């Protein structure tokens, strides 16, 4: 029997819950949010809702922005303004612009599906919680499609409105670069601060357009600008991870993936740099932490064809085979941390069903987590 939809911030949504986590996923676009971790005395809500979420919007506002919230699956990932082999996809692909179909549910899991038409095929989506785990387990299975495809998760994390309130860290990366074009255009009421195309090997030292450097690992920063960078992960890792520590709020957000499927992390720093409607300069303190295989945010054509990242030997699209479904697994979680837990230095498996989040300061947090879900030898 289909679970009854609940209207949450204007969008009919399915609910899943355990004692540790409550999450909603929208019928329109399959967007994840709101999500509450812990669900006790100290609730953790790391994902944003845009300032326009409960406002009446102009008719030309896209479905993706109408339902915008914590995370969504993109296929193809990116703007998709250039046709490729006769395909012209909407921004971040059909799945985030159309209704998802209900397949099945339990109290702590829901399965949805969608048939795509621009590139014919099917996507099955699972959102699952595990009792005792402070985490969301997401699986997307793509079947019936052929050809190159950039794809990935478009997770977004909201930072408290204090300079440097969150500290970002991640597993080793082999290439870091600012988007090598004009990310925001002043003629279209958008502004960026980083040096286009700049290379970097550390999040702490990234060139600015006006000269000098900035630290991308501490955010919010650079109010009045939106910027985008991409980091290619080391695919020799058993799993790749990203984490943000909010020391004053005493919690850490983290995400894990297989770097052979989701090779890169696109970081979108949205801090009031967009002034067109419905942004209006008020979309601030948000960081998109987007695990993808893609060429920055450009889309199918730019990711499938020759580009500067592919020339370095790093994939920017996955080759889909209609006879072999592609499985994309992704884990996100949030948990409390002790005082003086400053920055995640490592995430280490420690026996069956446990990982340790280790801080620079030496403190550790033990988290129940099913790394085997990723389908690698991580556990």
mmCIF file of C-alpha atoms in Angstrom, residues 4-288:
data_model
loop_
_atom_site.group_PDB
_atom_site.id
_atom_site.type_symbol
_atom_site.label_atom_id
_atom_site.label_comp_id
_atom_site.label_asym_id
_atom_site.label_seq_id
_atom_site.Cartn_x
_atom_site.Cartn_y
_atom_site.Cartn_z
ATOM 1 C CA UNK A 4 0.342 8.853 1.918
ATOM 2 C CA UNK A 5 2.164 11.949 0.722
ATOM 3 C CA UNK A 6 2.665 14.831 3.157
ATOM 4 C CA UNK A 7 2.964 18.428 1.973
ATOM 5 C CA UNK A 8 6.243 19.816 3.338
ATOM 6 C CA UNK A 9 7.215 23.384 2.414
ATOM 7 C CA UNK A 10 4.830 23.296 -0.509
ATOM 8 C CA UNK A 11 5.884 19.915 -1.922
ATOM 9 C CA UNK A 12 4.092 16.556 -1.592
ATOM 10 C CA UNK A 13 6.711 14.313 0.023
ATOM 11 C CA UNK A 14 7.280 10.806 1.349
ATOM 12 C CA UNK A 15 8.580 10.385 4.911
ATOM 13 C CA UNK A 16 11.043 7.851 6.318
ATOM 14 C CA UNK A 17 12.145 7.739 9.940
ATOM 15 C CA UNK A 18 13.970 5.942 12.717
ATOM 16 C CA UNK A 19 14.681 7.019 16.287
ATOM 17 C CA UNK A 20 17.835 8.736 14.974
ATOM 18 C CA UNK A 21 16.764 10.268 11.642
ATOM 19 C CA UNK A 22 13.665 11.719 10.001
ATOM 20 C CA UNK A 23 13.791 12.550 6.279
ATOM 21 C CA UNK A 24 11.428 13.607 3.498
ATOM 22 C CA UNK A 25 11.812 13.168 -0.264
ATOM 23 C CA UNK A 26 9.693 15.194 -2.672
ATOM 24 C CA UNK A 27 7.475 13.728 -5.369
ATOM 25 C CA UNK A 28 8.606 16.532 -7.704
ATOM 26 C CA UNK A 29 12.253 16.009 -8.501
ATOM 27 C CA UNK A 30 12.986 13.493 -5.750
ATOM 28 C CA UNK A 31 14.655 16.178 -3.643
ATOM 29 C CA UNK A 32 15.771 15.210 -0.148
ATOM 30 C CA UNK A 33 14.753 17.446 2.739
ATOM 31 C CA UNK A 34 14.119 18.502 5.349
ATOM 32 C CA UNK A 35 16.217 16.021 7.329
ATOM 33 C CA UNK A 36 16.609 15.871 11.106
ATOM 34 C CA UNK A 37 19.408 13.851 12.707
ATOM 35 C CA UNK A 38 19.535 12.759 16.378
ATOM 36 C CA UNK A 39 15.853 13.655 16.922
ATOM 37 C CA UNK A 40 16.413 14.061 20.606
ATOM 38 C CA UNK A 41 17.356 16.969 22.825
ATOM 39 C CA UNK A 42 19.802 18.331 20.233
ATOM 40 C CA UNK A 43 18.342 18.025 16.761
ATOM 41 C CA UNK A 44 20.727 18.486 13.826
ATOM 42 C CA UNK A 45 19.332 19.971 10.607
ATOM 43 C CA UNK A 46 22.275 20.546 8.231
ATOM 44 C CA UNK A 47 20.356 20.928 4.971
ATOM 45 C CA UNK A 48 18.954 24.254 3.750
ATOM 46 C CA UNK A 49 15.620 25.479 2.532
ATOM 47 C CA UNK A 50 15.928 28.459 0.163
ATOM 48 C CA UNK A 51 14.485 31.796 1.310
ATOM 49 C CA UNK A 52 11.755 31.614 -1.365
ATOM 50 C CA UNK A 53 10.518 28.123 -0.451
ATOM 51 C CA UNK A 54 7.169 29.303 0.956
ATOM 52 C CA UNK A 55 6.749 32.313 -1.348
ATOM 53 C CA UNK A 56 4.587 32.606 -4.472
ATOM 54 C CA UNK A 57 6.907 32.351 -7.486
ATOM 55 C CA UNK A 58 6.747 33.574 -11.071
ATOM 56 C CA UNK A 59 5.535 31.010 -13.588
ATOM 57 C CA UNK A 60 8.923 30.867 -15.314
ATOM 58 C CA UNK A 61 10.712 29.616 -12.155
ATOM 59 C CA UNK A 62 11.876 26.069 -12.909
ATOM 60 C CA UNK A 63 10.664 22.979 -10.992
ATOM 61 C CA UNK A 64 14.170 22.442 -9.651
ATOM 62 C CA UNK A 65 14.090 25.823 -7.877
ATOM 63 C CA UNK A 66 10.467 25.462 -6.757
ATOM 64 C CA UNK A 67 11.300 22.317 -4.795
ATOM 65 C CA UNK A 68 14.912 23.185 -3.955
ATOM 66 C CA UNK A 69 16.197 21.571 -0.752
ATOM 67 C CA UNK A 70 18.992 19.440 0.756
ATOM 68 C CA UNK A 71 20.034 17.000 -1.997
ATOM 69 C CA UNK A 72 18.930 15.681 -5.381
ATOM 70 C CA UNK A 73 20.210 13.251 -8.002
ATOM 71 C CA UNK A 74 21.314 14.735 -11.338
ATOM 72 C CA UNK A 75 21.320 12.896 -14.662
ATOM 73 C CA UNK A 76 22.907 14.492 -16.563
ATOM 74 C CA UNK A 77 24.638 16.726 -14.033
ATOM 75 C CA UNK A 78 25.049 20.351 -14.996
ATOM 76 C CA UNK A 79 23.535 23.192 -16.974
ATOM 77 C CA UNK A 80 23.016 21.166 -20.185
ATOM 78 C CA UNK A 81 22.635 24.193 -22.432
ATOM 79 C CA UNK A 82 24.498 22.546 -25.353
ATOM 80 C CA UNK A 83 22.831 19.705 -27.329
ATOM 81 C CA UNK A 84 24.652 16.377 -27.574
ATOM 82 C CA UNK A 85 23.736 13.830 -30.264
ATOM 83 C CA UNK A 86 20.279 15.366 -30.512
ATOM 84 C CA UNK A 87 19.736 15.358 -26.734
ATOM 85 C CA UNK A 88 18.967 18.619 -24.955
ATOM 86 C CA UNK A 89 18.319 18.100 -21.243
ATOM 87 C CA UNK A 90 16.976 20.570 -18.659
ATOM 88 C CA UNK A 91 19.313 21.802 -15.947
ATOM 89 C CA UNK A 92 20.596 18.791 -13.964
ATOM 90 C CA UNK A 93 18.389 16.470 -16.027
ATOM 91 C CA UNK A 94 14.801 15.274 -16.306
ATOM 92 C CA UNK A 95 14.721 13.402 -12.965
ATOM 93 C CA UNK A 96 14.832 16.611 -10.924
ATOM 94 C CA UNK A 97 12.163 18.348 -13.038
ATOM 95 C CA UNK A 98 9.516 15.612 -13.118
ATOM 96 C CA UNK A 99 7.359 13.601 -10.737
ATOM 97 C CA UNK A 100 8.710 10.346 -9.311
ATOM 98 C CA UNK A 101 6.546 7.237 -9.118
ATOM 99 C CA UNK A 102 6.002 5.349 -5.876
ATOM 100 C CA UNK A 103 7.141 1.710 -5.877
ATOM 101 C CA UNK A 104 7.258 0.528 -2.258
ATOM 102 C CA UNK A 105 7.969 1.622 1.279
ATOM 103 C CA UNK A 106 8.530 0.639 4.866
ATOM 104 C CA UNK A 107 8.738 2.952 7.858
ATOM 105 C CA UNK A 108 12.456 3.525 7.250
ATOM 106 C CA UNK A 109 12.789 3.089 3.459
ATOM 107 C CA UNK A 110 11.090 4.163 0.252
ATOM 108 C CA UNK A 111 11.628 3.103 -3.361
ATOM 109 C CA UNK A 112 10.698 5.417 -6.244
ATOM 110 C CA UNK A 113 11.138 5.196 -10.009
ATOM 111 C CA UNK A 114 11.108 7.363 -13.101
ATOM 112 C CA UNK A 115 11.088 6.627 -16.836
ATOM 113 C CA UNK A 116 13.220 9.104 -18.777
ATOM 114 C CA UNK A 117 12.374 10.167 -22.322
ATOM 115 C CA UNK A 118 15.128 12.478 -23.607
ATOM 116 C CA UNK A 119 17.502 9.550 -23.224
ATOM 117 C CA UNK A 120 15.182 6.611 -22.831
ATOM 118 C CA UNK A 121 15.711 4.492 -19.772
ATOM 119 C CA UNK A 122 14.717 4.064 -16.146
ATOM 120 C CA UNK A 123 16.010 5.257 -12.791
ATOM 121 C CA UNK A 124 15.146 3.464 -9.552
ATOM 122 C CA UNK A 125 15.717 5.452 -6.362
ATOM 123 C CA UNK A 126 16.009 4.045 -2.845
ATOM 124 C CA UNK A 127 16.198 6.163 0.300
ATOM 125 C CA UNK A 128 16.927 4.009 3.320
ATOM 126 C CA UNK A 129 17.606 4.530 7.023
ATOM 127 C CA UNK A 130 19.170 1.981 9.387
ATOM 128 C CA UNK A 131 18.048 1.829 13.038
ATOM 129 C CA UNK A 132 20.845 3.136 15.235
ATOM 130 C CA UNK A 133 22.690 4.810 12.341
ATOM 131 C CA UNK A 134 22.891 8.630 12.070
ATOM 132 C CA UNK A 135 22.955 8.356 8.285
ATOM 133 C CA UNK A 136 20.995 8.373 5.029
ATOM 134 C CA UNK A 137 21.664 5.621 2.513
ATOM 135 C CA UNK A 138 20.776 6.542 -1.075
ATOM 136 C CA UNK A 139 20.944 4.241 -4.091
ATOM 137 C CA UNK A 140 20.147 5.055 -7.723
ATOM 138 C CA UNK A 141 20.082 2.337 -10.370
ATOM 139 C CA UNK A 142 20.170 3.492 -14.006
ATOM 140 C CA UNK A 143 19.034 0.940 -16.573
ATOM 141 C CA UNK A 144 18.277 0.804 -20.277
ATOM 142 C CA UNK A 145 20.488 3.774 -21.231
ATOM 143 C CA UNK A 146 23.485 3.847 -23.555
ATOM 144 C CA UNK A 147 26.282 6.335 -24.042
ATOM 145 C CA UNK A 148 28.298 8.812 -21.966
ATOM 146 C CA UNK A 149 26.574 10.483 -19.037
ATOM 147 C CA UNK A 150 27.752 12.898 -16.334
ATOM 148 C CA UNK A 151 25.829 12.378 -13.114
ATOM 149 C CA UNK A 152 25.910 12.801 -9.372
ATOM 150 C CA UNK A 153 24.469 14.047 -6.099
ATOM 151 C CA UNK A 154 23.826 17.746 -5.539
ATOM 152 C CA UNK A 155 23.988 17.942 -1.739
ATOM 153 C CA UNK A 156 23.822 21.363 -0.057
ATOM 154 C CA UNK A 157 24.824 22.260 3.494
ATOM 155 C CA UNK A 158 23.774 25.405 5.358
ATOM 156 C CA UNK A 159 26.369 27.137 7.537
ATOM 157 C CA UNK A 160 25.598 29.299 10.595
ATOM 158 C CA UNK A 161 25.802 33.009 9.834
ATOM 159 C CA UNK A 162 29.271 33.579 11.311
ATOM 160 C CA UNK A 163 32.502 33.898 9.376
ATOM 161 C CA UNK A 164 34.231 30.510 9.297
ATOM 162 C CA UNK A 165 31.539 28.748 11.353
ATOM 163 C CA UNK A 166 32.212 25.464 9.527
ATOM 164 C CA UNK A 167 35.472 23.712 8.638
ATOM 165 C CA UNK A 168 35.529 21.608 5.468
ATOM 166 C CA UNK A 169 37.878 18.683 4.864
ATOM 167 C CA UNK A 170 37.998 15.694 2.529
ATOM 168 C CA UNK A 171 39.964 12.616 1.536
ATOM 169 C CA UNK A 172 42.988 13.136 -0.734
ATOM 170 C CA UNK A 173 42.386 14.685 -4.147
ATOM 171 C CA UNK A 174 44.675 14.599 -7.184
ATOM 172 C CA UNK A 175 43.492 17.736 -8.973
ATOM 173 C CA UNK A 176 41.896 20.956 -7.717
ATOM 174 C CA UNK A 177 40.736 23.748 -10.000
ATOM 175 C CA UNK A 178 38.510 26.810 -10.059
ATOM 176 C CA UNK A 179 35.965 26.715 -12.877
ATOM 177 C CA UNK A 180 37.933 27.887 -15.951
ATOM 178 C CA UNK A 181 35.285 30.251 -17.260
ATOM 179 C CA UNK A 182 32.897 32.928 -16.078
ATOM 180 C CA UNK A 183 30.848 31.220 -13.383
ATOM 181 C CA UNK A 184 28.687 34.260 -12.643
ATOM 182 C CA UNK A 185 28.061 37.077 -15.108
ATOM 183 C CA UNK A 186 27.593 40.646 -13.801
ATOM 184 C CA UNK A 187 25.405 41.401 -16.846
ATOM 185 C CA UNK A 188 23.039 38.754 -15.483
ATOM 186 C CA UNK A 189 23.325 40.038 -11.906
ATOM 187 C CA UNK A 190 25.877 37.460 -10.771
ATOM 188 C CA UNK A 191 29.316 37.923 -9.169
ATOM 189 C CA UNK A 192 32.297 35.616 -8.474
ATOM 190 C CA UNK A 193 35.527 36.137 -6.556
ATOM 191 C CA UNK A 194 37.950 33.296 -7.420
ATOM 192 C CA UNK A 195 40.525 33.403 -10.219
ATOM 193 C CA UNK A 196 39.019 31.520 -13.207
ATOM 194 C CA UNK A 197 40.867 28.287 -13.995
ATOM 195 C CA UNK A 198 43.294 28.615 -11.079
ATOM 196 C CA UNK A 199 44.901 25.360 -9.950
ATOM 197 C CA UNK A 200 45.403 24.502 -6.293
ATOM 198 C CA UNK A 201 46.626 21.580 -4.204
ATOM 199 C CA UNK A 202 45.172 22.716 -0.879
ATOM 200 C CA UNK A 203 41.761 24.091 0.050
ATOM 201 C CA UNK A 204 43.562 26.581 2.247
ATOM 202 C CA UNK A 205 45.319 28.429 -0.593
ATOM 203 C CA UNK A 206 43.127 29.218 -3.591
ATOM 204 C CA UNK A 207 43.821 32.261 -5.832
ATOM 205 C CA UNK A 208 41.417 35.197 -5.908
ATOM 206 C CA UNK A 209 40.586 37.124 -9.082
ATOM 207 C CA UNK A 210 41.823 40.383 -7.524
ATOM 208 C CA UNK A 211 45.094 38.812 -6.376
ATOM 209 C CA UNK A 212 46.070 37.024 -3.221
ATOM 210 C CA UNK A 213 44.536 33.834 -1.908
ATOM 211 C CA UNK A 214 41.584 32.640 0.143
ATOM 212 C CA UNK A 215 40.861 29.644 2.364
ATOM 213 C CA UNK A 216 37.998 27.536 0.980
ATOM 214 C CA UNK A 217 38.034 25.206 3.974
ATOM 215 C CA UNK A 218 36.549 27.842 6.314
ATOM 216 C CA UNK A 219 33.108 29.113 5.462
ATOM 217 C CA UNK A 220 31.031 31.333 5.283
ATOM 218 C CA UNK A 221 33.374 33.728 3.527
ATOM 219 C CA UNK A 222 33.426 36.041 0.520
ATOM 220 C CA UNK A 223 29.927 37.509 1.111
ATOM 221 C CA UNK A 224 28.466 38.897 -2.092
ATOM 222 C CA UNK A 225 29.954 36.211 -4.345
ATOM 223 C CA UNK A 226 29.098 32.770 -5.711
ATOM 224 C CA UNK A 227 31.994 30.544 -6.807
ATOM 225 C CA UNK A 228 32.602 27.014 -8.055
ATOM 226 C CA UNK A 229 35.584 24.662 -7.931
ATOM 227 C CA UNK A 230 36.135 20.975 -8.660
ATOM 228 C CA UNK A 231 38.369 18.447 -6.925
ATOM 229 C CA UNK A 232 39.161 15.069 -8.503
ATOM 230 C CA UNK A 233 39.462 12.319 -5.900
ATOM 231 C CA UNK A 234 42.135 9.646 -5.750
ATOM 232 C CA UNK A 235 40.467 6.550 -7.202
ATOM 233 C CA UNK A 236 42.901 4.237 -5.401
ATOM 234 C CA UNK A 237 40.999 4.954 -2.179
ATOM 235 C CA UNK A 238 38.621 2.298 -0.879
ATOM 236 C CA UNK A 239 36.123 5.118 -0.398
ATOM 237 C CA UNK A 240 36.165 8.900 -0.622
ATOM 238 C CA UNK A 241 34.751 11.183 2.048
ATOM 239 C CA UNK A 242 33.863 14.803 2.706
ATOM 240 C CA UNK A 243 33.121 16.340 6.106
ATOM 241 C CA UNK A 244 32.231 19.671 7.700
ATOM 242 C CA UNK A 245 32.756 20.327 11.415
ATOM 243 C CA UNK A 246 30.545 22.890 13.148
ATOM 244 C CA UNK A 247 32.471 23.237 16.397
ATOM 245 C CA UNK A 248 30.203 25.717 18.199
ATOM 246 C CA UNK A 249 27.071 23.765 17.245
ATOM 247 C CA UNK A 250 28.878 20.560 18.282
ATOM 248 C CA UNK A 251 28.144 18.397 15.253
ATOM 249 C CA UNK A 252 29.787 17.092 12.096
ATOM 250 C CA UNK A 253 28.206 16.433 8.694
ATOM 251 C CA UNK A 254 29.859 13.791 6.498
ATOM 252 C CA UNK A 255 29.377 11.997 3.178
ATOM 253 C CA UNK A 256 30.978 8.897 1.673
ATOM 254 C CA UNK A 257 31.076 7.404 -1.824
ATOM 255 C CA UNK A 258 32.932 5.117 -4.237
ATOM 256 C CA UNK A 259 35.417 7.385 -6.108
ATOM 257 C CA UNK A 260 35.369 5.087 -9.128
ATOM 258 C CA UNK A 261 31.674 5.893 -9.630
ATOM 259 C CA UNK A 262 31.509 9.464 -8.284
ATOM 260 C CA UNK A 263 35.013 10.642 -9.095
ATOM 261 C CA UNK A 264 34.937 14.334 -8.189
ATOM 262 C CA UNK A 265 33.565 16.853 -5.734
ATOM 263 C CA UNK A 266 32.126 20.094 -7.087
ATOM 264 C CA UNK A 267 32.009 22.795 -4.415
ATOM 265 C CA UNK A 268 29.512 25.598 -4.959
ATOM 266 C CA UNK A 269 29.977 28.513 -2.563
ATOM 267 C CA UNK A 270 26.692 30.436 -2.616
ATOM 268 C CA UNK A 271 26.977 33.555 -0.501
ATOM 269 C CA UNK A 272 24.790 36.266 -1.989
ATOM 270 C CA UNK A 273 26.421 36.478 -5.408
ATOM 271 C CA UNK A 274 23.216 35.971 -7.411
ATOM 272 C CA UNK A 275 20.800 38.879 -7.688
ATOM 273 C CA UNK A 276 18.374 37.668 -10.352
ATOM 274 C CA UNK A 277 14.969 36.397 -9.175
ATOM 275 C CA UNK A 278 14.317 34.365 -7.055
ATOM 276 C CA UNK A 279 17.855 34.590 -5.615
ATOM 277 C CA UNK A 280 17.798 38.383 -5.071
ATOM 278 C CA UNK A 281 21.119 38.395 -3.231
ATOM 279 C CA UNK A 282 19.640 36.561 -0.228
ATOM 280 C CA UNK A 283 20.864 33.002 -0.887
ATOM 281 C CA UNK A 284 23.750 33.043 1.588
ATOM 282 C CA UNK A 285 25.921 30.806 3.785
ATOM 283 C CA UNK A 286 25.283 27.726 1.636
ATOM 284 C CA UNK A 287 27.847 25.293 0.269
ATOM 285 C CA UNK A 288 26.954 22.805 -2.428
#
